[in-house]
Amino acid sequence: MATKNLSEYDIEKVPSARGMKFGIVVAEWNYEITGALAEGAFETLKKHGADEKNIIVKHVPGSFELILGAQYMAEYTDVDAVIVLGCVIQGETPHFDYICAGVTQGITDLNIKYNKPFIFGVLTTNNQQQALDRAGGRLGNKGDEAAVTAIKMVALRNDIN
Ligand code: DLZ
């Protein structure tokens, strides 16, 4: 099965992000990748109507710190959704597995704890090329996908609430 292009989506199905507030937490580890994810997310939010002043971008050292960074964002700001962006590349030790498991569970827990969308924009790849392909390369940008997901989840909350 061909891998989906992460930047291709049905634009008609994306609600307006006007008036919505977003936090973006970006891991500095593998910044060549995560910086591109952040740029993609930021531009996609703006493209759909979010105001720049309603997008807070903060950095944390590595993907493991994304969880607490995202929690700070929820505790100390009034954002409607938090997008977490990181890139964990398989190395020679099991470190990869521990970080991926920790971040995945941590972000899952935050969704429930805060009753707010925390969007998982963490690339977990076998090598650098796979990450580049998904950070604005031939398979699009995971940051774009994360931004669209965040908008849709905030719109869902607004619709139901
Ligand atoms: C230590 C480490 C390693 C080996 N690999 C990555 C990685 O591929 N991607 C990433 O975002 N962070 C990595 N880190 C850093 C950890 O996420 C964390 O910052 C440190 O273990 C300190 O808690």
PDB file of N, CA, C and O in Angstrom, residues 3-61:
ATOM      1  N   THR A   3       2.190   4.930   0.785  1.00  0.00           N
ATOM      2  CA  THR A   3       2.067   5.773   1.973  1.00  0.00           C
ATOM      3  C   THR A   3       1.356   7.065   1.605  1.00  0.00           C
ATOM      4  O   THR A   3       1.632   7.665   0.577  1.00  0.00           O
ATOM      5  N   LYS A   4       0.448   7.485   2.471  1.00  0.00           N
ATOM      6  CA  LYS A   4      -0.341   8.680   2.237  1.00  0.00           C
ATOM      7  C   LYS A   4       0.562   9.920   2.277  1.00  0.00           C
ATOM      8  O   LYS A   4       1.498   9.985   3.071  1.00  0.00           O
ATOM      9  N   ASN A   5       0.252  10.888   1.408  1.00  0.00           N
ATOM     10  CA  ASN A   5       0.938  12.177   1.496  1.00  0.00           C
ATOM     11  C   ASN A   5       0.287  12.961   2.628  1.00  0.00           C
ATOM     12  O   ASN A   5      -0.918  13.234   2.604  1.00  0.00           O
ATOM     13  N   LEU A   6       1.103  13.327   3.614  1.00  0.00           N
ATOM     14  CA  LEU A   6       0.575  13.925   4.847  1.00  0.00           C
ATOM     15  C   LEU A   6       0.026  15.336   4.646  1.00  0.00           C
ATOM     16  O   LEU A   6      -0.689  15.853   5.493  1.00  0.00           O
ATOM     17  N   SER A   7       0.365  15.951   3.524  1.00  0.00           N
ATOM     18  CA  SER A   7      -0.110  17.320   3.279  1.00  0.00           C
ATOM     19  C   SER A   7      -1.316  17.369   2.354  1.00  0.00           C
ATOM     20  O   SER A   7      -1.812  18.449   2.041  1.00  0.00           O
ATOM     21  N   GLU A   8      -1.762  16.204   1.925  1.00  0.00           N
ATOM     22  CA  GLU A   8      -2.926  16.180   1.040  1.00  0.00           C
ATOM     23  C   GLU A   8      -4.186  15.851   1.831  1.00  0.00           C
ATOM     24  O   GLU A   8      -4.251  14.824   2.507  1.00  0.00           O
ATOM     25  N   TYR A   9      -5.149  16.744   1.788  1.00  0.00           N
ATOM     26  CA  TYR A   9      -6.402  16.516   2.504  1.00  0.00           C
ATOM     27  C   TYR A   9      -7.499  17.280   1.792  1.00  0.00           C
ATOM     28  O   TYR A   9      -7.230  18.150   0.964  1.00  0.00           O
ATOM     29  N   ASP A  10      -8.735  16.921   2.135  1.00  0.00           N
ATOM     30  CA  ASP A  10      -9.887  17.566   1.513  1.00  0.00           C
ATOM     31  C   ASP A  10     -10.128  18.916   2.195  1.00  0.00           C
ATOM     32  O   ASP A  10     -10.644  18.977   3.313  1.00  0.00           O
ATOM     33  N   ILE A  11      -9.735  19.965   1.515  1.00  0.00           N
ATOM     34  CA  ILE A  11      -9.786  21.311   2.104  1.00  0.00           C
ATOM     35  C   ILE A  11     -11.223  21.709   2.469  1.00  0.00           C
ATOM     36  O   ILE A  11     -11.448  22.439   3.436  1.00  0.00           O
ATOM     37  N   GLU A  12     -12.167  21.170   1.736  1.00  0.00           N
ATOM     38  CA  GLU A  12     -13.592  21.480   1.997  1.00  0.00           C
ATOM     39  C   GLU A  12     -14.038  20.955   3.367  1.00  0.00           C
ATOM     40  O   GLU A  12     -15.007  21.451   3.931  1.00  0.00           O
ATOM     41  N   LYS A  13     -13.331  19.955   3.851  1.00  0.00           N
ATOM     42  CA  LYS A  13     -13.745  19.325   5.111  1.00  0.00           C
ATOM     43  C   LYS A  13     -13.055  19.935   6.330  1.00  0.00           C
ATOM     44  O   LYS A  13     -13.211  19.451   7.444  1.00  0.00           O
ATOM     45  N   VAL A  14     -12.266  20.984   6.101  1.00  0.00           N
ATOM     46  CA  VAL A  14     -11.569  21.621   7.224  1.00  0.00           C
ATOM     47  C   VAL A  14     -12.342  22.870   7.652  1.00  0.00           C
ATOM     48  O   VAL A  14     -12.497  23.799   6.863  1.00  0.00           O
ATOM     49  N   PRO A  15     -12.823  22.901   8.887  1.00  0.00           N
ATOM     50  CA  PRO A  15     -13.562  24.075   9.354  1.00  0.00           C
ATOM     51  C   PRO A  15     -12.641  25.296   9.469  1.00  0.00           C
ATOM     52  O   PRO A  15     -11.420  25.156   9.471  1.00  0.00           O
ATOM     53  N   SER A  16     -13.238  26.461   9.594  1.00  0.00           N
ATOM     54  CA  SER A  16     -12.435  27.668   9.789  1.00  0.00           C
ATOM     55  C   SER A  16     -11.795  27.648  11.177  1.00  0.00           C
ATOM     56  O   SER A  16     -12.427  27.265  12.157  1.00  0.00           O
ATOM     57  N   ALA A  17     -10.540  28.079  11.236  1.00  0.00           N
ATOM     58  CA  ALA A  17      -9.833  28.152  12.518  1.00  0.00           C
ATOM     59  C   ALA A  17      -9.885  29.566  13.100  1.00  0.00           C
ATOM     60  O   ALA A  17      -9.191  29.854  14.085  1.00  0.00           O
ATOM     61  N   ARG A  18     -10.703  30.408  12.513  1.00  0.00           N
ATOM     62  CA  ARG A  18     -10.821  31.792  13.001  1.00  0.00           C
ATOM     63  C   ARG A  18     -11.260  31.791  14.472  1.00  0.00           C
ATOM     64  O   ARG A  18     -12.204  31.103  14.853  1.00  0.00           O
ATOM     65  N   GLY A  19     -10.533  32.539  15.283  1.00  0.00           N
ATOM     66  CA  GLY A  19     -10.875  32.648  16.705  1.00  0.00           C
ATOM     67  C   GLY A  19     -10.332  31.509  17.569  1.00  0.00           C
ATOM     68  O   GLY A  19     -10.387  31.584  18.798  1.00  0.00           O
ATOM     69  N   MET A  20      -9.810  30.464  16.947  1.00  0.00           N
ATOM     70  CA  MET A  20      -9.264  29.344  17.738  1.00  0.00           C
ATOM     71  C   MET A  20      -7.853  29.682  18.223  1.00  0.00           C
ATOM     72  O   MET A  20      -7.119  30.406  17.555  1.00  0.00           O
ATOM     73  N   LYS A  21      -7.485  29.097  19.390  1.00  0.00           N
ATOM     74  CA  LYS A  21      -6.149  29.326  19.948  1.00  0.00           C
ATOM     75  C   LYS A  21      -5.391  28.000  20.032  1.00  0.00           C
ATOM     76  O   LYS A  21      -5.948  27.008  20.507  1.00  0.00           O
ATOM     77  N   PHE A  22      -4.154  28.039  19.593  1.00  0.00           N
ATOM     78  CA  PHE A  22      -3.363  26.801  19.524  1.00  0.00           C
ATOM     79  C   PHE A  22      -2.004  26.971  20.207  1.00  0.00           C
ATOM     80  O   PHE A  22      -1.378  28.037  20.121  1.00  0.00           O
ATOM     81  N   GLY A  23      -1.552  25.896  20.839  1.00  0.00           N
ATOM     82  CA  GLY A  23      -0.178  25.811  21.321  1.00  0.00           C
ATOM     83  C   GLY A  23       0.564  24.805  20.457  1.00  0.00           C
ATOM     84  O   GLY A  23      -0.002  23.786  20.060  1.00  0.00           O
ATOM     85  N   ILE A  24       1.805  25.116  20.135  1.00  0.00           N
ATOM     86  CA  ILE A  24       2.663  24.156  19.415  1.00  0.00           C
ATOM     87  C   ILE A  24       3.900  23.934  20.276  1.00  0.00           C
ATOM     88  O   ILE A  24       4.600  24.897  20.622  1.00  0.00           O
ATOM     89  N   VAL A  25       4.155  22.688  20.660  1.00  0.00           N
ATOM     90  CA  VAL A  25       5.350  22.370  21.439  1.00  0.00           C
ATOM     91  C   VAL A  25       6.279  21.560  20.539  1.00  0.00           C
ATOM     92  O   VAL A  25       5.877  20.533  19.971  1.00  0.00           O
ATOM     93  N   VAL A  26       7.511  22.033  20.394  1.00  0.00           N
ATOM     94  CA  VAL A  26       8.444  21.455  19.418  1.00  0.00           C
ATOM     95  C   VAL A  26       9.702  20.938  20.118  1.00  0.00           C
ATOM     96  O   VAL A  26      10.328  21.678  20.888  1.00  0.00           O
ATOM     97  N   ALA A  27      10.071  19.700  19.836  1.00  0.00           N
ATOM     98  CA  ALA A  27      11.319  19.148  20.383  1.00  0.00           C
ATOM     99  C   ALA A  27      12.514  19.654  19.568  1.00  0.00           C
ATOM    100  O   ALA A  27      12.464  19.714  18.334  1.00  0.00           O
ATOM    101  N   GLU A  28      13.582  20.033  20.294  1.00  0.00           N
ATOM    102  CA  GLU A  28      14.783  20.536  19.601  1.00  0.00           C
ATOM    103  C   GLU A  28      15.639  19.407  19.031  1.00  0.00           C
ATOM    104  O   GLU A  28      16.437  19.626  18.131  1.00  0.00           O
ATOM    105  N   TRP A  29      15.496  18.223  19.570  1.00  0.00           N
ATOM    106  CA  TRP A  29      16.257  17.074  19.062  1.00  0.00           C
ATOM    107  C   TRP A  29      15.825  16.834  17.616  1.00  0.00           C
ATOM    108  O   TRP A  29      14.628  16.856  17.325  1.00  0.00           O
ATOM    109  N   ASN A  30      16.783  16.599  16.723  1.00  0.00           N
ATOM    110  CA  ASN A  30      16.495  16.446  15.281  1.00  0.00           C
ATOM    111  C   ASN A  30      15.795  17.693  14.725  1.00  0.00           C
ATOM    112  O   ASN A  30      14.778  17.594  14.021  1.00  0.00           O
ATOM    113  N   TYR A  31      16.322  18.848  15.062  1.00  0.00           N
ATOM    114  CA  TYR A  31      15.614  20.097  14.728  1.00  0.00           C
ATOM    115  C   TYR A  31      15.486  20.345  13.221  1.00  0.00           C
ATOM    116  O   TYR A  31      14.568  21.032  12.771  1.00  0.00           O
ATOM    117  N   GLU A  32      16.373  19.783  12.453  1.00  0.00           N
ATOM    118  CA  GLU A  32      16.233  19.902  10.988  1.00  0.00           C
ATOM    119  C   GLU A  32      14.844  19.386  10.566  1.00  0.00           C
ATOM    120  O   GLU A  32      14.217  19.910   9.647  1.00  0.00           O
ATOM    121  N   ILE A  33      14.404  18.360  11.254  1.00  0.00           N
ATOM    122  CA  ILE A  33      13.091  17.776  10.975  1.00  0.00           C
ATOM    123  C   ILE A  33      11.987  18.537  11.720  1.00  0.00           C
ATOM    124  O   ILE A  33      10.986  18.963  11.118  1.00  0.00           O
ATOM    125  N   THR A  34      12.166  18.683  13.034  1.00  0.00           N
ATOM    126  CA  THR A  34      11.055  19.234  13.845  1.00  0.00           C
ATOM    127  C   THR A  34      10.789  20.710  13.526  1.00  0.00           C
ATOM    128  O   THR A  34       9.654  21.166  13.628  1.00  0.00           O
ATOM    129  N   GLY A  35      11.834  21.434  13.133  1.00  0.00           N
ATOM    130  CA  GLY A  35      11.626  22.831  12.719  1.00  0.00           C
ATOM    131  C   GLY A  35      10.722  22.897  11.494  1.00  0.00           C
ATOM    132  O   GLY A  35       9.838  23.760  11.391  1.00  0.00           O
ATOM    133  N   ALA A  36      10.924  21.952  10.582  1.00  0.00           N
ATOM    134  CA  ALA A  36      10.077  21.908   9.371  1.00  0.00           C
ATOM    135  C   ALA A  36       8.648  21.501   9.726  1.00  0.00           C
ATOM    136  O   ALA A  36       7.684  22.012   9.146  1.00  0.00           O
ATOM    137  N   LEU A  37       8.507  20.601  10.696  1.00  0.00           N
ATOM    138  CA  LEU A  37       7.156  20.220  11.141  1.00  0.00           C
ATOM    139  C   LEU A  37       6.446  21.436  11.734  1.00  0.00           C
ATOM    140  O   LEU A  37       5.260  21.683  11.463  1.00  0.00           O
ATOM    141  N   ALA A  38       7.189  22.194  12.541  1.00  0.00           N
ATOM    142  CA  ALA A  38       6.593  23.374  13.192  1.00  0.00           C
ATOM    143  C   ALA A  38       6.179  24.414  12.162  1.00  0.00           C
ATOM    144  O   ALA A  38       5.096  25.018  12.270  1.00  0.00           O
ATOM    145  N   GLU A  39       7.022  24.617  11.190  1.00  0.00           N
ATOM    146  CA  GLU A  39       6.681  25.592  10.143  1.00  0.00           C
ATOM    147  C   GLU A  39       5.418  25.152   9.396  1.00  0.00           C
ATOM    148  O   GLU A  39       4.517  25.960   9.130  1.00  0.00           O
ATOM    149  N   GLY A  40       5.356  23.861   9.086  1.00  0.00           N
ATOM    150  CA  GLY A  40       4.171  23.330   8.397  1.00  0.00           C
ATOM    151  C   GLY A  40       2.913  23.524   9.217  1.00  0.00           C
ATOM    152  O   GLY A  40       1.876  23.964   8.706  1.00  0.00           O
ATOM    153  N   ALA A  41       2.992  23.203  10.507  1.00  0.00           N
ATOM    154  CA  ALA A  41       1.813  23.333  11.378  1.00  0.00           C
ATOM    155  C   ALA A  41       1.381  24.791  11.473  1.00  0.00           C
ATOM    156  O   ALA A  41       0.190  25.119  11.338  1.00  0.00           O
ATOM    157  N   PHE A  42       2.352  25.674  11.693  1.00  0.00           N
ATOM    158  CA  PHE A  42       2.061  27.104  11.859  1.00  0.00           C
ATOM    159  C   PHE A  42       1.389  27.664  10.602  1.00  0.00           C
ATOM    160  O   PHE A  42       0.349  28.342  10.662  1.00  0.00           O
ATOM    161  N   GLU A  43       1.962  27.373   9.456  1.00  0.00           N
ATOM    162  CA  GLU A  43       1.425  27.911   8.198  1.00  0.00           C
ATOM    163  C   GLU A  43       0.044  27.326   7.887  1.00  0.00           C
ATOM    164  O   GLU A  43      -0.832  28.024   7.372  1.00  0.00           O
ATOM    165  N   THR A  44      -0.150  26.058   8.213  1.00  0.00           N
ATOM    166  CA  THR A  44      -1.451  25.436   7.941  1.00  0.00           C
ATOM    167  C   THR A  44      -2.536  26.042   8.841  1.00  0.00           C
ATOM    168  O   THR A  44      -3.661  26.294   8.389  1.00  0.00           O
ATOM    169  N   LEU A  45      -2.215  26.277  10.097  1.00  0.00           N
ATOM    170  CA  LEU A  45      -3.194  26.926  10.993  1.00  0.00           C
ATOM    171  C   LEU A  45      -3.574  28.293  10.434  1.00  0.00           C
ATOM    172  O   LEU A  45      -4.759  28.664  10.394  1.00  0.00           O
ATOM    173  N   LYS A  46      -2.566  29.044  10.012  1.00  0.00           N
ATOM    174  CA  LYS A  46      -2.833  30.392   9.450  1.00  0.00           C
ATOM    175  C   LYS A  46      -3.665  30.287   8.176  1.00  0.00           C
ATOM    176  O   LYS A  46      -4.593  31.076   7.962  1.00  0.00           O
ATOM    177  N   LYS A  47      -3.313  29.336   7.331  1.00  0.00           N
ATOM    178  CA  LYS A  47      -4.024  29.162   6.055  1.00  0.00           C
ATOM    179  C   LYS A  47      -5.520  28.959   6.280  1.00  0.00           C
ATOM    180  O   LYS A  47      -6.352  29.392   5.484  1.00  0.00           O
ATOM    181  N   HIS A  48      -5.860  28.328   7.401  1.00  0.00           N
ATOM    182  CA  HIS A  48      -7.276  28.046   7.675  1.00  0.00           C
ATOM    183  C   HIS A  48      -7.920  29.099   8.575  1.00  0.00           C
ATOM    184  O   HIS A  48      -9.017  28.879   9.092  1.00  0.00           O
ATOM    185  N   GLY A  49      -7.226  30.214   8.773  1.00  0.00           N
ATOM    186  CA  GLY A  49      -7.890  31.344   9.435  1.00  0.00           C
ATOM    187  C   GLY A  49      -7.439  31.662  10.842  1.00  0.00           C
ATOM    188  O   GLY A  49      -7.929  32.620  11.439  1.00  0.00           O
ATOM    189  N   ALA A  50      -6.518  30.875  11.401  1.00  0.00           N
ATOM    190  CA  ALA A  50      -6.031  31.194  12.750  1.00  0.00           C
ATOM    191  C   ALA A  50      -5.174  32.461  12.687  1.00  0.00           C
ATOM    192  O   ALA A  50      -4.418  32.667  11.729  1.00  0.00           O
ATOM    193  N   ASP A  51      -5.300  33.275  13.719  1.00  0.00           N
ATOM    194  CA  ASP A  51      -4.517  34.510  13.811  1.00  0.00           C
ATOM    195  C   ASP A  51      -3.152  34.171  14.434  1.00  0.00           C
ATOM    196  O   ASP A  51      -3.096  33.425  15.414  1.00  0.00           O
ATOM    197  N   GLU A  52      -2.095  34.724  13.881  1.00  0.00           N
ATOM    198  CA  GLU A  52      -0.739  34.474  14.412  1.00  0.00           C
ATOM    199  C   GLU A  52      -0.647  34.696  15.907  1.00  0.00           C
ATOM    200  O   GLU A  52       0.037  33.967  16.617  1.00  0.00           O
ATOM    201  N   LYS A  53      -1.344  35.723  16.385  1.00  0.00           N
ATOM    202  CA  LYS A  53      -1.244  36.035  17.812  1.00  0.00           C
ATOM    203  C   LYS A  53      -1.957  34.974  18.673  1.00  0.00           C
ATOM    204  O   LYS A  53      -1.754  34.935  19.888  1.00  0.00           O
ATOM    205  N   ASN A  54      -2.714  34.106  18.057  1.00  0.00           N
ATOM    206  CA  ASN A  54      -3.378  33.020  18.778  1.00  0.00           C
ATOM    207  C   ASN A  54      -2.651  31.685  18.635  1.00  0.00           C
ATOM    208  O   ASN A  54      -3.214  30.627  18.888  1.00  0.00           O
ATOM    209  N   ILE A  55      -1.388  31.759  18.188  1.00  0.00           N
ATOM    210  CA  ILE A  55      -0.584  30.531  18.076  1.00  0.00           C
ATOM    211  C   ILE A  55       0.675  30.716  18.924  1.00  0.00           C
ATOM    212  O   ILE A  55       1.521  31.574  18.627  1.00  0.00           O
ATOM    213  N   ILE A  56       0.784  29.939  19.989  1.00  0.00           N
ATOM    214  CA  ILE A  56       1.948  30.032  20.880  1.00  0.00           C
ATOM    215  C   ILE A  56       2.892  28.881  20.547  1.00  0.00           C
ATOM    216  O   ILE A  56       2.482  27.718  20.577  1.00  0.00           O
ATOM    217  N   VAL A  57       4.132  29.203  20.240  1.00  0.00           N
ATOM    218  CA  VAL A  57       5.119  28.157  19.917  1.00  0.00           C
ATOM    219  C   VAL A  57       6.178  28.114  21.020  1.00  0.00           C
ATOM    220  O   VAL A  57       6.765  29.151  21.361  1.00  0.00           O
ATOM    221  N   LYS A  58       6.391  26.935  21.596  1.00  0.00           N
ATOM    222  CA  LYS A  58       7.421  26.757  22.626  1.00  0.00           C
ATOM    223  C   LYS A  58       8.271  25.534  22.309  1.00  0.00           C
ATOM    224  O   LYS A  58       7.793  24.580  21.694  1.00  0.00           O
ATOM    225  N   HIS A  59       9.529  25.576  22.752  1.00  0.00           N
ATOM    226  CA  HIS A  59      10.460  24.482  22.471  1.00  0.00           C
ATOM    227  C   HIS A  59      10.836  23.726  23.749  1.00  0.00           C
ATOM    228  O   HIS A  59      10.904  24.325  24.822  1.00  0.00           O
ATOM    229  N   VAL A  60      11.075  22.442  23.594  1.00  0.00           N
ATOM    230  CA  VAL A  60      11.573  21.616  24.694  1.00  0.00           C
ATOM    231  C   VAL A  60      12.800  20.867  24.163  1.00  0.00           C
ATOM    232  O   VAL A  60      12.960  20.725  22.945  1.00  0.00           O
ATOM    233  N   PRO A  61      13.676  20.350  25.049  1.00  0.00           N
ATOM    234  CA  PRO A  61      14.916  19.734  24.559  1.00  0.00           C
ATOM    235  C   PRO A  61      14.703  18.527  23.643  1.00  0.00           C
ATOM    236  O   PRO A  61      15.263  18.461  22.548  1.00  0.00           O
TER     237      PRO A  61
END
